[in-house]
XYZ file of C-alpha atoms in Angstrom:
438
model
C -0.052 -0.124 0.071
C 1.473 3.013 -1.062
C 0.210 6.764 -1.095
C -1.183 8.876 1.535
C -1.335 6.965 5.030
C 0.294 3.905 3.470
C 3.262 4.085 5.490
C 1.261 4.391 8.579
C -1.211 1.440 7.670
C 1.686 -0.733 6.999
C 2.941 -0.653 10.874
C 1.723 -3.021 13.377
C -0.391 -1.693 16.215
C 2.904 -1.555 18.671
C 4.754 0.298 16.195
C 1.857 2.564 15.825
C 1.791 3.229 19.685
C 5.529 3.633 19.763
C 5.581 6.103 16.843
C 2.568 8.181 18.701
C 4.619 8.175 21.914
C 7.947 9.374 20.288
C 6.206 12.137 18.420
C 4.213 13.202 21.483
C 7.924 13.660 23.220
C 9.113 15.335 20.127
C 6.258 17.925 20.591
C 7.531 18.847 24.254
C 10.597 20.635 23.295
C 8.216 23.209 20.744
C 5.793 23.365 23.897
C 8.446 24.231 26.323
C 9.619 27.046 23.772
C 6.450 28.490 22.951
C 5.250 28.134 26.752
C 8.364 29.825 28.492
C 10.671 31.167 25.735
C 8.869 33.203 23.293
C 6.910 35.254 25.671
C 10.086 36.663 27.365
C 10.275 38.627 24.194
C 7.045 40.741 25.080
C 8.328 41.216 28.793
C 12.203 41.180 28.965
C 14.192 43.642 27.157
C 17.144 42.665 24.873
C 19.519 41.331 25.001
C 18.389 39.395 28.138
C 15.279 37.998 26.158
C 17.632 36.460 23.520
C 19.894 35.024 26.273
C 16.709 33.175 27.870
C 15.232 32.210 24.582
C 18.510 30.553 23.572
C 19.436 28.875 26.791
C 15.577 27.471 26.816
C 15.710 26.224 22.957
C 18.980 24.456 24.173
C 17.551 22.831 27.122
C 14.465 21.856 24.986
C 16.449 20.292 22.129
C 18.609 18.398 24.746
C 15.638 17.152 26.431
C 14.285 15.755 22.920
C 17.513 13.579 22.043
C 17.651 12.485 25.743
C 14.071 11.315 25.547
C 14.671 9.737 22.129
C 17.445 7.481 23.352
C 16.268 6.795 26.861
C 12.806 5.434 24.812
C 15.246 2.811 23.122
C 16.810 1.989 26.597
C 13.019 1.315 27.584
C 12.625 -1.204 24.915
C 16.194 -2.742 25.387
C 17.595 -1.527 22.119
C 20.548 0.570 23.261
C 22.392 1.213 26.632
C 20.936 3.732 28.939
C 22.628 6.867 27.872
C 24.305 8.347 31.292
C 25.925 11.015 29.791
C 23.261 12.838 28.109
C 21.058 12.179 31.234
C 23.844 13.888 33.391
C 24.084 16.579 30.707
C 20.447 17.377 30.914
C 20.604 17.344 34.740
C 23.203 19.738 34.753
C 21.868 21.848 32.054
C 18.363 22.083 33.705
C 20.048 23.251 37.004
C 22.385 25.744 35.292
C 19.316 27.326 33.228
C 17.090 27.291 35.896
C 19.703 29.377 38.217
C 20.317 31.771 35.286
C 16.769 32.604 34.978
C 16.181 33.038 38.734
C 19.066 35.631 38.824
C 17.504 37.385 35.822
C 14.028 37.249 37.519
C 15.586 38.857 40.779
C 18.591 40.883 39.232
C 17.965 41.541 35.902
C 16.340 44.477 34.216
C 13.474 45.898 36.078
C 9.884 45.792 34.868
C 6.423 45.124 35.403
C 6.456 41.725 34.152
C 10.197 40.773 33.952
C 10.659 39.167 37.177
C 7.387 37.212 36.431
C 8.462 36.052 32.803
C 12.031 34.881 34.233
C 10.334 32.905 37.168
C 8.381 31.240 34.827
C 11.285 30.160 32.747
C 12.743 28.848 36.191
C 9.733 26.680 36.863
C 9.337 25.792 33.381
C 12.900 24.129 32.698
C 12.878 22.530 36.044
C 9.586 20.781 35.083
C 10.544 19.727 31.650
C 13.879 18.335 32.895
C 12.625 16.565 35.927
C 9.891 14.963 33.395
C 12.626 13.590 30.941
C 14.634 12.374 33.777
C 12.121 10.382 35.238
C 12.030 8.103 31.827
C 15.317 6.643 33.177
C 13.873 5.706 36.329
C 11.880 2.446 36.932
C 10.791 2.719 40.637
C 7.866 4.875 41.510
C 9.503 6.003 44.952
C 12.472 7.184 42.768
C 10.259 9.398 40.755
C 8.410 10.695 43.614
C 11.652 11.606 45.470
C 13.100 13.223 42.246
C 10.028 15.796 41.915
C 10.031 16.584 45.647
C 13.855 17.146 45.663
C 13.436 19.411 42.511
C 10.952 21.249 44.717
C 12.810 21.656 47.703
C 15.877 22.568 45.849
C 14.068 25.370 43.791
C 12.937 26.723 47.368
C 16.423 26.317 48.885
C 17.868 28.274 45.838
C 15.420 30.898 45.859
C 15.551 31.906 49.427
C 19.408 32.648 49.406
C 19.064 34.351 45.966
C 16.592 37.194 47.814
C 13.023 35.529 46.831
C 10.820 36.140 49.881
C 9.697 32.905 51.928
C 6.122 33.123 50.878
C 7.355 33.487 47.047
C 9.939 30.768 47.466
C 7.060 28.404 48.725
C 5.120 29.265 45.848
C 7.732 28.534 43.232
C 8.431 24.927 45.031
C 4.547 24.500 44.850
C 4.623 25.144 41.229
C 7.432 22.778 40.864
C 5.633 20.018 42.464
C 2.689 20.475 40.210
C 4.172 21.030 36.938
C 6.788 18.191 37.410
C 4.632 15.996 38.805
C 2.471 16.271 35.977
C 5.292 15.904 33.377
C 6.645 12.997 35.400
C 3.371 11.170 35.178
C 2.672 11.852 31.632
C 6.539 10.383 30.750
C 6.120 7.123 33.109
C 2.281 6.484 31.822
C 3.522 6.764 28.220
C 6.504 4.307 28.859
C 4.069 1.822 30.789
C 1.565 2.072 28.008
C 4.148 1.223 25.266
C 5.488 -1.683 27.243
C 1.761 -3.001 27.999
C 1.052 -2.795 24.222
C 4.417 -4.889 23.110
C 3.624 -7.495 25.924
C -0.073 -7.878 24.541
C 1.320 -8.469 21.061
C 3.855 -10.996 22.233
C 1.356 -12.595 24.371
C -1.033 -12.811 21.332
C 1.739 -14.110 19.184
C 2.644 -17.027 21.905
C -0.855 -18.214 21.812
C -0.536 -18.385 18.296
C 2.722 -20.342 18.364
C 1.104 -22.492 21.027
C -1.935 -23.393 18.743
C 0.656 -24.311 16.089
C 2.362 -26.332 18.464
C -0.914 -28.019 19.335
C -1.626 -29.130 15.795
C 1.888 -30.614 15.364
C 1.168 -32.701 18.662
C -1.946 -33.626 17.105
C -0.107 -34.745 13.898
C 2.612 -36.474 16.224
C 0.029 -38.465 17.866
C -1.602 -39.545 14.645
C 1.807 -40.782 13.357
C 2.520 -42.603 16.856
C -0.620 -44.160 16.439
C -0.194 -45.484 13.191
C 3.633 -46.376 13.505
C 3.639 -47.815 16.896
C 0.943 -50.252 16.796
C 2.174 -51.561 13.453
C 6.000 -51.692 14.116
C 5.079 -53.855 17.206
C 3.237 -56.101 15.500
C 6.164 -56.446 12.646
C 8.549 -56.821 15.416
C 6.739 -59.875 17.040
C 6.031 -61.492 13.689
C 9.386 -61.094 12.377
C 10.706 -62.441 15.653
C 8.287 -65.451 15.177
C 9.428 -65.802 11.617
C 13.019 -66.279 12.959
C 11.993 -68.899 15.099
C 10.163 -70.729 12.704
C 13.006 -70.721 10.039
C 15.412 -71.942 12.736
C 13.109 -74.711 12.835
C 12.743 -75.359 9.221
C 9.051 -74.811 9.323
C 7.330 -73.562 6.513
C 5.203 -71.265 8.463
C 8.183 -68.753 8.346
C 7.182 -67.991 5.059
C 3.600 -67.061 5.727
C 4.957 -64.886 8.689
C 7.385 -62.875 6.445
C 4.392 -62.380 3.887
C 2.346 -60.881 6.746
C 5.008 -58.751 7.700
C 5.232 -57.567 4.248
C 1.547 -56.583 4.346
C 1.663 -54.870 7.561
C 5.036 -52.866 6.166
C 2.826 -51.892 2.996
C -0.413 -50.943 5.084
C 1.930 -49.055 7.558
C 3.414 -47.034 4.513
C 0.001 -46.120 2.981
C -1.176 -44.983 6.495
C 1.941 -42.956 7.079
C 1.074 -41.351 3.457
C -2.074 -40.421 4.545
C -1.297 -38.939 7.345
C 1.482 -37.031 6.019
C -0.569 -35.692 3.098
C -3.635 -34.763 4.678
C -3.742 -35.856 8.457
C -6.057 -38.758 7.045
C -8.248 -36.320 5.016
C -9.001 -32.799 5.931
C -12.576 -32.492 7.073
C -13.876 -29.024 6.195
C -16.269 -29.039 9.014
C -13.518 -29.972 11.567
C -11.120 -27.348 9.992
C -13.672 -24.375 10.158
C -14.404 -25.258 13.528
C -10.695 -25.319 14.179
C -9.701 -22.279 12.494
C -12.590 -20.152 14.454
C -11.197 -21.634 17.650
C -7.635 -20.920 16.895
C -8.329 -17.357 15.653
C -10.553 -16.613 18.512
C -7.813 -17.793 20.942
C -5.121 -15.746 19.193
C -7.196 -12.480 19.903
C -8.737 -12.327 16.364
C -12.599 -11.990 15.690
C -13.587 -14.980 13.619
C -17.126 -15.400 11.827
C -18.150 -18.415 9.786
C -21.110 -18.837 7.733
C -22.251 -21.127 4.975
C -23.557 -24.252 4.490
C -21.023 -27.394 4.663
C -23.024 -30.546 4.447
C -23.667 -32.274 1.008
C -20.529 -31.220 -0.533
C -18.348 -34.165 -1.898
C -15.505 -35.334 0.098
C -12.988 -34.778 -2.641
C -14.419 -31.076 -2.559
C -14.257 -30.932 1.363
C -11.008 -32.264 1.699
C -9.410 -29.634 -0.791
C -11.437 -26.391 0.855
C -10.600 -27.984 4.431
C -6.712 -27.658 3.005
C -7.443 -24.140 1.943
C -8.864 -23.172 5.418
C -5.778 -24.458 7.344
C -3.566 -22.631 5.028
C -5.470 -19.340 5.188
C -5.735 -19.582 9.171
C -1.741 -19.915 9.074
C -1.308 -17.077 7.077
C -3.670 -14.869 8.992
C -1.914 -15.861 12.242
C 1.675 -15.370 10.796
C 1.355 -12.349 8.505
C 0.107 -8.981 9.470
C -1.831 -7.798 12.431
C -5.302 -8.919 11.919
C -8.090 -8.184 14.378
C -10.913 -9.489 12.550
C -11.353 -12.448 9.715
C -14.420 -13.840 8.233
C -14.874 -17.278 6.528
C -17.808 -17.466 4.049
C -18.854 -20.627 2.041
C -21.373 -20.063 -1.084
C -23.039 -22.564 -3.308
C -24.154 -21.283 -6.546
C -24.475 -22.234 -10.242
C -22.893 -25.561 -9.600
C -19.778 -24.020 -8.314
C -18.810 -23.818 -4.032
C -16.740 -20.672 -3.274
C -14.937 -20.234 -0.133
C -13.764 -16.787 0.690
C -11.202 -15.708 3.902
C -10.885 -12.240 4.372
C -9.064 -10.221 6.974
C -8.086 -6.930 7.967
C -4.452 -5.874 9.114
C -2.942 -7.025 5.883
C 0.830 -6.063 5.475
C 2.197 -3.401 2.986
C 2.709 -5.735 0.006
C 2.297 -3.068 -3.131
C -0.571 -1.704 -4.810
C -3.261 -3.003 -6.818
C -5.385 -6.035 -6.523
C -3.311 -8.916 -7.472
C -5.214 -12.113 -8.057
C -3.228 -14.204 -10.521
C -3.863 -17.702 -10.072
C -0.328 -19.265 -11.154
C 2.031 -17.681 -8.683
C 2.145 -17.025 -5.087
C 2.308 -13.493 -3.597
C 5.599 -11.950 -2.629
C 6.455 -12.529 0.792
C 3.580 -15.189 1.303
C 5.930 -18.239 1.087
C 4.964 -21.489 -0.653
C 1.814 -22.421 0.988
C -0.482 -20.553 -1.914
C 1.349 -22.241 -4.425
C 0.861 -25.680 -3.132
C -3.062 -25.141 -2.505
C -3.266 -24.428 -6.103
C -1.729 -27.618 -6.760
C -4.192 -29.217 -4.753
C -7.090 -27.413 -6.260
C -6.282 -28.180 -9.670
C -6.873 -31.689 -8.838
C -10.316 -30.880 -8.425
C -10.459 -28.304 -11.485
C -10.708 -25.644 -8.716
C -9.045 -22.120 -8.570
C -7.282 -19.853 -5.994
C -7.155 -16.616 -6.129
C -5.490 -13.935 -3.251
C -4.727 -10.563 -3.050
C -5.399 -7.243 -1.334
C -8.961 -6.311 -1.419
C -8.919 -2.512 -0.353
C -7.412 -0.628 2.211
C -5.730 -2.900 4.959
C -7.794 -6.109 3.838
C -6.362 -9.368 2.189
C -8.820 -11.669 0.475
C -8.447 -15.289 -0.375
C -10.999 -17.268 -2.658
C -11.177 -20.747 -3.652
C -13.544 -21.998 -6.159
C -14.215 -25.581 -6.992
C -16.706 -27.052 -9.424
C -19.183 -29.894 -8.205
C -19.926 -32.706 -9.849
C -23.266 -33.126 -11.681
C -25.009 -35.521 -9.570
C -23.822 -33.466 -6.409
C -26.727 -31.759 -4.581
C -25.688 -29.762 -1.679
C -28.202 -28.477 0.994
C -29.737 -25.352 -0.090
C -31.612 -22.681 1.654
C -35.445 -23.553 1.577
C -37.366 -21.472 -0.794
C -39.836 -18.910 0.420
C -43.846 -19.944 1.140
C -46.288 -18.212 -1.264
C -47.378 -15.187 0.447
C -44.947 -15.437 3.028
C -41.589 -15.047 4.265
C -38.968 -17.663 3.984
C -38.824 -20.362 6.232
C -35.980 -20.337 8.805
C -32.630 -21.523 8.048
C -30.242 -23.079 10.949
C -27.751 -20.637 11.825
C -24.217 -21.491 9.660
C -21.943 -21.239 12.661
C -23.845 -23.706 14.578
C -23.506 -26.074 11.774
C -19.906 -25.748 11.960
C -19.127 -25.856 15.492
C -21.681 -28.282 16.510
């Protein structure tokens, strides 16, 4: 998906939340400059206003870089930027003291002292809020906010600020620094929570795949274990009979040969189709697996009455489509519909959260989509055995659709919806989902 919005739609949900969080922190420097530095031009004469503007702008830029690198540290992508954190802390203290000196001993005017005092509180608040990103314990964050407030009061009183004014300044630092600290901590907590939920969802998907592998292993064990035990017993019996010169040894070896061939056939059936993929079972399994993975799955359409070969082929389509939904993209909704019309049965699987795979609605039936592996190519080969076709590709913004069409034999008459009664409404039809999951 290219064009406007394609860059955003191509991101996963955790990546979107991380991008939003980062850009939120990137706006803080502009807020700091616009709120505390620019007003100085209206109240503080030159060149002091330019000094305050440059100092606050430098502090805001340093805070933005520190916040970006510290966010990488919270995600485990880089070491903690200790030097930058020390630099930001030092710059915060120095600029706050300079603004306080300007407020007390700078050019006198009606609002000069108030403007410089606002810079004092603002720089401390943004600095403490950014430094809180590098702290994991809530107790230390509270100590940092209270320490900044006490330090502001302790510096203000010796500098000549009356005690009531120093108390007001300390209270303002507590409120402002506490707000920005809470904002930083909550943003990091939300980002980590989203990533943890996404990892839990992937874990559920992997567990679903592992459960399917265990089912395959149990089927293979049932086939091989029993037959190999019989082969071992009959081979031992044949050896004993052969040593005694008994002609029955030949019959036992013939029986061993027959069991070996039967085992080979059963193993081939297990490997190829898990003893034939049943469409009803695959639909119910897909709905259960996707729901367990946090994906809203709706299944509709008639299942009974379809030929066994058609059900087996479509069952494989459902199995592969479910795997693709779990492994690719970031789906939140998936619909599976089965429709019988004009001598053909059509299976459609559509999901949102499709990854960015280019523009257009690619629906060719001979090659697999880029990045989709060889699963779709294998499905096309299976469908060709029953004269079916497979189409797969984007179906609009953020959607991916897979459609399989299989012709029905002339003598196949699947169940259809009952015709409307004369002068009345159609008779009720059983809900398709209950057909599948019952």
